[in-house]
Short mmCIF file of N, CA and C in Angstrom, two decimals:
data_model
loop_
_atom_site.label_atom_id
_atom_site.label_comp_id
_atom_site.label_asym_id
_atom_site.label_seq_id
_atom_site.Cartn_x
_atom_site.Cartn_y
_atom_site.Cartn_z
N UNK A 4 0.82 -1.20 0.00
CA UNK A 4 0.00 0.00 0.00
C UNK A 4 0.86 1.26 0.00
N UNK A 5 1.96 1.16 0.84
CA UNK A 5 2.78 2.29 0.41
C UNK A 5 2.76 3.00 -0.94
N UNK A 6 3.43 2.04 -1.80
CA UNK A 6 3.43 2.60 -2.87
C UNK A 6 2.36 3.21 -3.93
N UNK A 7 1.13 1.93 -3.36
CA UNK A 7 0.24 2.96 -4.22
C UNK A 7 -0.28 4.58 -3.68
N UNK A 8 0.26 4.43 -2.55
CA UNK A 8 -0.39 5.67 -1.45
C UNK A 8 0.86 7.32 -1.87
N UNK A 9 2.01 6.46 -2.21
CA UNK A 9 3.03 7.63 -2.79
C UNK A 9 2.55 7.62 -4.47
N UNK A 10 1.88 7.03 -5.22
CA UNK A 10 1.50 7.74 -6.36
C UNK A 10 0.43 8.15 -6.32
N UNK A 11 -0.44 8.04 -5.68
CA UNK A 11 -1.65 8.68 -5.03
C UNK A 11 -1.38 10.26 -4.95
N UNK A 12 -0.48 10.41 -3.72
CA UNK A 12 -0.57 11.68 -3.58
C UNK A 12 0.65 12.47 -4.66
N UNK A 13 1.58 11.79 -5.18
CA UNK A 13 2.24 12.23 -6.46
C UNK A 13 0.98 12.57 -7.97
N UNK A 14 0.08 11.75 -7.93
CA UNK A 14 -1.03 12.20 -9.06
C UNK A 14 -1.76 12.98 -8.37
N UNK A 15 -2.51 13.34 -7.66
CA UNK A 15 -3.79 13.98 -7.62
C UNK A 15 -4.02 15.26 -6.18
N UNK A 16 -4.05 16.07 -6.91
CA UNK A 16 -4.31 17.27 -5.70
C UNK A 16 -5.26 17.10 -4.54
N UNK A 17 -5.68 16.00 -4.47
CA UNK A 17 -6.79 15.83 -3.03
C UNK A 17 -6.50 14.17 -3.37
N UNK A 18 -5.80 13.50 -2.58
CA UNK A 18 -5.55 12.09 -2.94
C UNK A 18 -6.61 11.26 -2.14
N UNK A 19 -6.93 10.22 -2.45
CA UNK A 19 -7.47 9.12 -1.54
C UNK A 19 -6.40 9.10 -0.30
N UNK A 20 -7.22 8.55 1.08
CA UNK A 20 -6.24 8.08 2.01
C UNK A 20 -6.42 6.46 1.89
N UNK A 21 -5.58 6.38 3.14
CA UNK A 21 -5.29 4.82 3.30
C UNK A 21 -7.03 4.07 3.37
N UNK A 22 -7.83 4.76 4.01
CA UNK A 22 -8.65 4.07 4.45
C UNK A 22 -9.38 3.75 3.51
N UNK A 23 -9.70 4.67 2.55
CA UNK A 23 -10.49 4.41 1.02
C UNK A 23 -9.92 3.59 0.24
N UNK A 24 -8.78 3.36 0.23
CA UNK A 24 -7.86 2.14 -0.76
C UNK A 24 -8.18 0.94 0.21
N UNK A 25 -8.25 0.53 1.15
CA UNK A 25 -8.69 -0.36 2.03
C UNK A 25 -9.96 -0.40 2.31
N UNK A 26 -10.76 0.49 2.14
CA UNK A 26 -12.59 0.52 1.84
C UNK A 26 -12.92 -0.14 0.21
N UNK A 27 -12.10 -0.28 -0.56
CA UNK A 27 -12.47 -0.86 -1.61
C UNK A 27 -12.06 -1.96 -2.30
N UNK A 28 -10.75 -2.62 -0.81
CA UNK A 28 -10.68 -3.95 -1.04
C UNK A 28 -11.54 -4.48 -0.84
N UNK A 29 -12.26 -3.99 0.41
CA UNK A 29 -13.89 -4.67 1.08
C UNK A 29 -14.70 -4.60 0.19
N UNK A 30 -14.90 -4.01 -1.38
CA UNK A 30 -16.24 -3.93 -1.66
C UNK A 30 -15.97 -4.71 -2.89
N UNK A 31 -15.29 -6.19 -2.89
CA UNK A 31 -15.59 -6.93 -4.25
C UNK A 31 -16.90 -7.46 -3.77
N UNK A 32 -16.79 -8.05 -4.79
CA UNK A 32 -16.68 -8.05 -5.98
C UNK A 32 -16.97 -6.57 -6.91
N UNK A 33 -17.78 -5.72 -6.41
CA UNK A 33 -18.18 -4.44 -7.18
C UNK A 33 -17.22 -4.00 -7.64
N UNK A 34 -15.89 -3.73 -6.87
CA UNK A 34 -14.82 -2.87 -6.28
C UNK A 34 -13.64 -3.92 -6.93
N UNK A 35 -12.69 -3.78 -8.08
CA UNK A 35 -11.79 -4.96 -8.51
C UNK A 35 -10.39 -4.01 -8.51
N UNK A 36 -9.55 -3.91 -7.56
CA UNK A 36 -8.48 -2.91 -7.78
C UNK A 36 -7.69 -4.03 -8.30
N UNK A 37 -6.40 -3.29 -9.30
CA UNK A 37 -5.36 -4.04 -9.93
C UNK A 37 -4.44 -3.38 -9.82
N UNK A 38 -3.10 -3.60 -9.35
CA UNK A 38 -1.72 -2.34 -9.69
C UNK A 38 -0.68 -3.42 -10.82
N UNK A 39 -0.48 -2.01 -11.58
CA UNK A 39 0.56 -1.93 -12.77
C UNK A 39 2.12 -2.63 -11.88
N UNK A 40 2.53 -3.61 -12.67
CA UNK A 40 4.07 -3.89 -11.88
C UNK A 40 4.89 -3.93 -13.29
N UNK A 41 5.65 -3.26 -13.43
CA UNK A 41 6.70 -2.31 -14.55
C UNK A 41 7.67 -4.27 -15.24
N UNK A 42 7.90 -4.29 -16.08
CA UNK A 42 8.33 -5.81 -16.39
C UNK A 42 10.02 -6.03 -16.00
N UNK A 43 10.34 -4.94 -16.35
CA UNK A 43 11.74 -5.03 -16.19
C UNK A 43 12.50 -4.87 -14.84
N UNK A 44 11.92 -4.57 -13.70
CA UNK A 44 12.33 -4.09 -12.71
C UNK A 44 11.52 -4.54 -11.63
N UNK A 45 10.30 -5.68 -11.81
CA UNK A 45 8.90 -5.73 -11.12
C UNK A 45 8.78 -4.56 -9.77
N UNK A 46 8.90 -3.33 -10.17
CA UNK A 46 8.08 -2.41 -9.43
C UNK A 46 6.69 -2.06 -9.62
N UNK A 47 6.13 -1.29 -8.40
CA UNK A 47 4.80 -1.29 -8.85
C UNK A 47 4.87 0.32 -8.97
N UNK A 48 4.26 0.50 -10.30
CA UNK A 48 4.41 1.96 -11.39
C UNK A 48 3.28 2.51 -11.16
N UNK A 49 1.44 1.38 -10.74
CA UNK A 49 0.43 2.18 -10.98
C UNK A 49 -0.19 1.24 -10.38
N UNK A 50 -1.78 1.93 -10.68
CA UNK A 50 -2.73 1.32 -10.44
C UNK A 50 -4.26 1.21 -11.06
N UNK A 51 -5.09 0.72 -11.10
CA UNK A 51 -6.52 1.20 -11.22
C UNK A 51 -7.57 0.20 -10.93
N UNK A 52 -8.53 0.91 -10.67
CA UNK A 52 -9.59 0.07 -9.73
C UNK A 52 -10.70 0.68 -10.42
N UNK A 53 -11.24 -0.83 -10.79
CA UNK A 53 -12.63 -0.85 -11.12
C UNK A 53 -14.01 -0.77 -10.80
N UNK A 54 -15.39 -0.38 -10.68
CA UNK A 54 -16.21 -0.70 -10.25
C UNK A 54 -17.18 -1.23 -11.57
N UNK A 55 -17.51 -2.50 -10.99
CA UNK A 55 -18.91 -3.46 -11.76
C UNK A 55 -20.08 -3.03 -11.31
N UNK A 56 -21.02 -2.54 -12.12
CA UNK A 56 -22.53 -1.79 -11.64
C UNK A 56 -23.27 -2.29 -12.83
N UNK A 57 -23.61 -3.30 -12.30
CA UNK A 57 -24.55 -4.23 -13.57
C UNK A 57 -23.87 -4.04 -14.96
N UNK A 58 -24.71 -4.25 -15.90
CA UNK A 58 -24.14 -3.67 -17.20
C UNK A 58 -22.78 -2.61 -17.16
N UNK A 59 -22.26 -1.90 -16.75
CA UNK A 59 -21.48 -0.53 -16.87
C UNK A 59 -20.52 -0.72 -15.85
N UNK A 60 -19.37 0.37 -16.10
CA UNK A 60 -18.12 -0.34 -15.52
C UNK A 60 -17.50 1.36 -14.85
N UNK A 61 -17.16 1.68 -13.97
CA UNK A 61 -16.58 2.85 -13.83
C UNK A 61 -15.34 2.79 -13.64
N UNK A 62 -14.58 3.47 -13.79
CA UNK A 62 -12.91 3.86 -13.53
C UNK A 62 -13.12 4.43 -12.36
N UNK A 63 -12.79 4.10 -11.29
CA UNK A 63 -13.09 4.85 -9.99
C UNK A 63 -11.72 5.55 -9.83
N UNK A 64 -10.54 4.96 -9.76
CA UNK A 64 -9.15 5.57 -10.00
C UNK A 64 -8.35 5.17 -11.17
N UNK A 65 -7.03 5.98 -11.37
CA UNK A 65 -6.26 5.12 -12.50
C UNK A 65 -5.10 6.46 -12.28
N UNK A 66 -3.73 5.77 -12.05
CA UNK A 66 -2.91 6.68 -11.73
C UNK A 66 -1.46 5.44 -11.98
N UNK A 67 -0.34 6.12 -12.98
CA UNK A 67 0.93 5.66 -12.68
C UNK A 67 1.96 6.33 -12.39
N UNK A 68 2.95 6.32 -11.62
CA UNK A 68 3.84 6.93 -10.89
C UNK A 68 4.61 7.93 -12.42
N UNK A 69 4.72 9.11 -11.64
CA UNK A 69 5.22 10.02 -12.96
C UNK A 69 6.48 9.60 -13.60
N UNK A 70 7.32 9.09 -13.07
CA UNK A 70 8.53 8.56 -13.69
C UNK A 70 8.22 7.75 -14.95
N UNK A 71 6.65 7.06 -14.23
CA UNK A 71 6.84 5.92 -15.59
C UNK A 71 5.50 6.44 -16.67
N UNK A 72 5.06 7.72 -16.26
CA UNK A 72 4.19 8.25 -17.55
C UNK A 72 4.80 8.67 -19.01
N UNK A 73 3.85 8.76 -19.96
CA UNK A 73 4.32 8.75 -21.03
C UNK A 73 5.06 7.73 -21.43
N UNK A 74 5.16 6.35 -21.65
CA UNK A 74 6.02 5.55 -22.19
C UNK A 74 4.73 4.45 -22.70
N UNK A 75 3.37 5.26 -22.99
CA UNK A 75 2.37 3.69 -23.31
C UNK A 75 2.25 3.19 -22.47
N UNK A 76 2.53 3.23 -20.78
CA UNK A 76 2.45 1.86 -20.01
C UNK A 76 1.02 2.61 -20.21
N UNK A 77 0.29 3.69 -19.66
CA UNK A 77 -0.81 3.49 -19.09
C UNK A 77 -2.34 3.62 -20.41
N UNK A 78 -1.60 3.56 -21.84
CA UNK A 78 -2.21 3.33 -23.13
C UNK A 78 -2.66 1.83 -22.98
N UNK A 79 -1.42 0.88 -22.94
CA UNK A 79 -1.70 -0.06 -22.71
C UNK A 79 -2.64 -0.87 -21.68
N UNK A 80 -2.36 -0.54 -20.69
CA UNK A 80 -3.61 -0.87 -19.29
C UNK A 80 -4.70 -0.69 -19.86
N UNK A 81 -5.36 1.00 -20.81
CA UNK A 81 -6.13 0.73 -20.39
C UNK A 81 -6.81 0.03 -21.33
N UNK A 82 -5.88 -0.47 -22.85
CA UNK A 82 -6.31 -1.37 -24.00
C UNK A 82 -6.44 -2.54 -23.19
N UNK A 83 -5.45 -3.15 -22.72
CA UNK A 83 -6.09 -4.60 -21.44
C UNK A 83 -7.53 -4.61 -21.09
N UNK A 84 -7.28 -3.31 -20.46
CA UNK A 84 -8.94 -3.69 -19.57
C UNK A 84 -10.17 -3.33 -20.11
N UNK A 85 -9.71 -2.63 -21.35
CA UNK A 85 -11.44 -2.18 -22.30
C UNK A 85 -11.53 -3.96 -22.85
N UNK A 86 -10.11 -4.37 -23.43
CA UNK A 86 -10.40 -5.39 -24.27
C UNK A 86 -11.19 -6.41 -23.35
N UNK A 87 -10.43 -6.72 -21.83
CA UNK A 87 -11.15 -7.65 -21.18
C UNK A 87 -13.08 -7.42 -20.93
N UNK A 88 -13.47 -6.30 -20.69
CA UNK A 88 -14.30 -5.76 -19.97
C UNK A 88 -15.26 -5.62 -21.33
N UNK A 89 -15.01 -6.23 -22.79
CA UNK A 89 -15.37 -6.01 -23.44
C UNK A 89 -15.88 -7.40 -24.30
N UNK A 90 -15.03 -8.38 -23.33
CA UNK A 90 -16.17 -10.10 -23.26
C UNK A 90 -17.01 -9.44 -22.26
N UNK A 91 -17.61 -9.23 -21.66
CA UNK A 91 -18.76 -9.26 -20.95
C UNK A 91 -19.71 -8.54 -21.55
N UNK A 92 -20.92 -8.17 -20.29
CA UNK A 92 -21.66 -7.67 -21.18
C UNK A 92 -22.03 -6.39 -20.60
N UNK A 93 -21.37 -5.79 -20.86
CA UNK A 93 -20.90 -4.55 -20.41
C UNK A 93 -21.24 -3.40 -21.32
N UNK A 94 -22.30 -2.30 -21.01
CA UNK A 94 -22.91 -1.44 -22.14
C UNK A 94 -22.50 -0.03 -22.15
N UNK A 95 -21.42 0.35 -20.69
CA UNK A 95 -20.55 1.84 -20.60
C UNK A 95 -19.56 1.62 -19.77
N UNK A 96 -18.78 2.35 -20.24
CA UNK A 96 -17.97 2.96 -19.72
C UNK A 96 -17.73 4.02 -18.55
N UNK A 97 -17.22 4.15 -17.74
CA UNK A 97 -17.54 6.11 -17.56
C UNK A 97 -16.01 6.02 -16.28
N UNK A 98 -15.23 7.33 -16.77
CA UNK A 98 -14.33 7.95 -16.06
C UNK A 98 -14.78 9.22 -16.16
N UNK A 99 -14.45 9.67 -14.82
CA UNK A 99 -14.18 11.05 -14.29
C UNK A 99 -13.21 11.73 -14.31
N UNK A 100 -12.46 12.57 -14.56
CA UNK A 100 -11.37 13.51 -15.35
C UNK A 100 -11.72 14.92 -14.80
N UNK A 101 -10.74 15.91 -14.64
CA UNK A 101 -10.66 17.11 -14.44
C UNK A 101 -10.42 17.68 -15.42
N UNK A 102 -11.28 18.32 -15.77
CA UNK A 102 -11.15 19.33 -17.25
C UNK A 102 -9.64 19.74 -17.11
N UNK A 103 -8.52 20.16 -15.89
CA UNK A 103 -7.56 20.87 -16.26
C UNK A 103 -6.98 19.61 -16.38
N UNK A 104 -7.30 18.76 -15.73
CA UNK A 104 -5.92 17.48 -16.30
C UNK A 104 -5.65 16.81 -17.66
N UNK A 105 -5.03 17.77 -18.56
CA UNK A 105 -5.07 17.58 -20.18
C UNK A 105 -4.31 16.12 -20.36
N UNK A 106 -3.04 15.57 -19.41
CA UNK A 106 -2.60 14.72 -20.00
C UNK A 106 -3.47 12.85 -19.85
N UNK A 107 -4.22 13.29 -18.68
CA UNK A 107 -5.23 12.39 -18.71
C UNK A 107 -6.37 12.19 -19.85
N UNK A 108 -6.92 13.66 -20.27
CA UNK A 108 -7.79 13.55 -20.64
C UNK A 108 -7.38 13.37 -22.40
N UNK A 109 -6.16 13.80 -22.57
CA UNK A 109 -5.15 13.00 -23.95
C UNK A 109 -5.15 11.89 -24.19
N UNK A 110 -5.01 10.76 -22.92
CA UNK A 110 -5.12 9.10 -23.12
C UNK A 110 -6.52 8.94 -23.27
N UNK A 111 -7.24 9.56 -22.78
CA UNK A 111 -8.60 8.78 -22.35
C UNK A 111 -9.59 8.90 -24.08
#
């Protein structure tokens, strides 16, 4: 948890605390967090956590450590998880984004 808790507050101007990253281990199945582990170095670079709401799927978070932005890792993630999330039967999508956060809203 450390680490996801130092890219936490390295991404986002009002970060989750500990207790909300640990409030949403408790809520699987709804609640499916996954962290990014980098191949060459097995560090952990990122993360993102899903929520299942019948049909529709939310991005509740999605953050990788700035060192390792921009290199496709987090292009890739999120081609993984549309492709997976895309056997089911699953009819939206939906992330939340800050209009000023352009380089998020560039991948998305």
């Amino acid at each position: 948890m450390d680490s996801v808790l130092e890219i936490e507050h390295l991404s986002f101007p009002q970060p989750w605390r500990l207790t909300t990253f640990i409030g949403e281990l408790g809520n699987y199945p709804m609640s499916i967090p996954f962290v990014i582990i980098h191949r060459t170095n097995d560090r952990l670079v990122g993360y993102i956590i899903l929520w299942f709401l019948q049909e529709e799927v939310q991005i509740s978070n999605f953050a990788l450590h700035p060192d390792f932005r921009r290199m496709g890792i987090g292009e890739a993630v999120l081609r993984d998880v549309l492709d997976k999330i895309m056997k089911e039967e699953i009819t939206a999508i939906f992330l939340e984004v800050r209009p000023s956060n352009c380089v998020a809203r560039s991948l998305y």
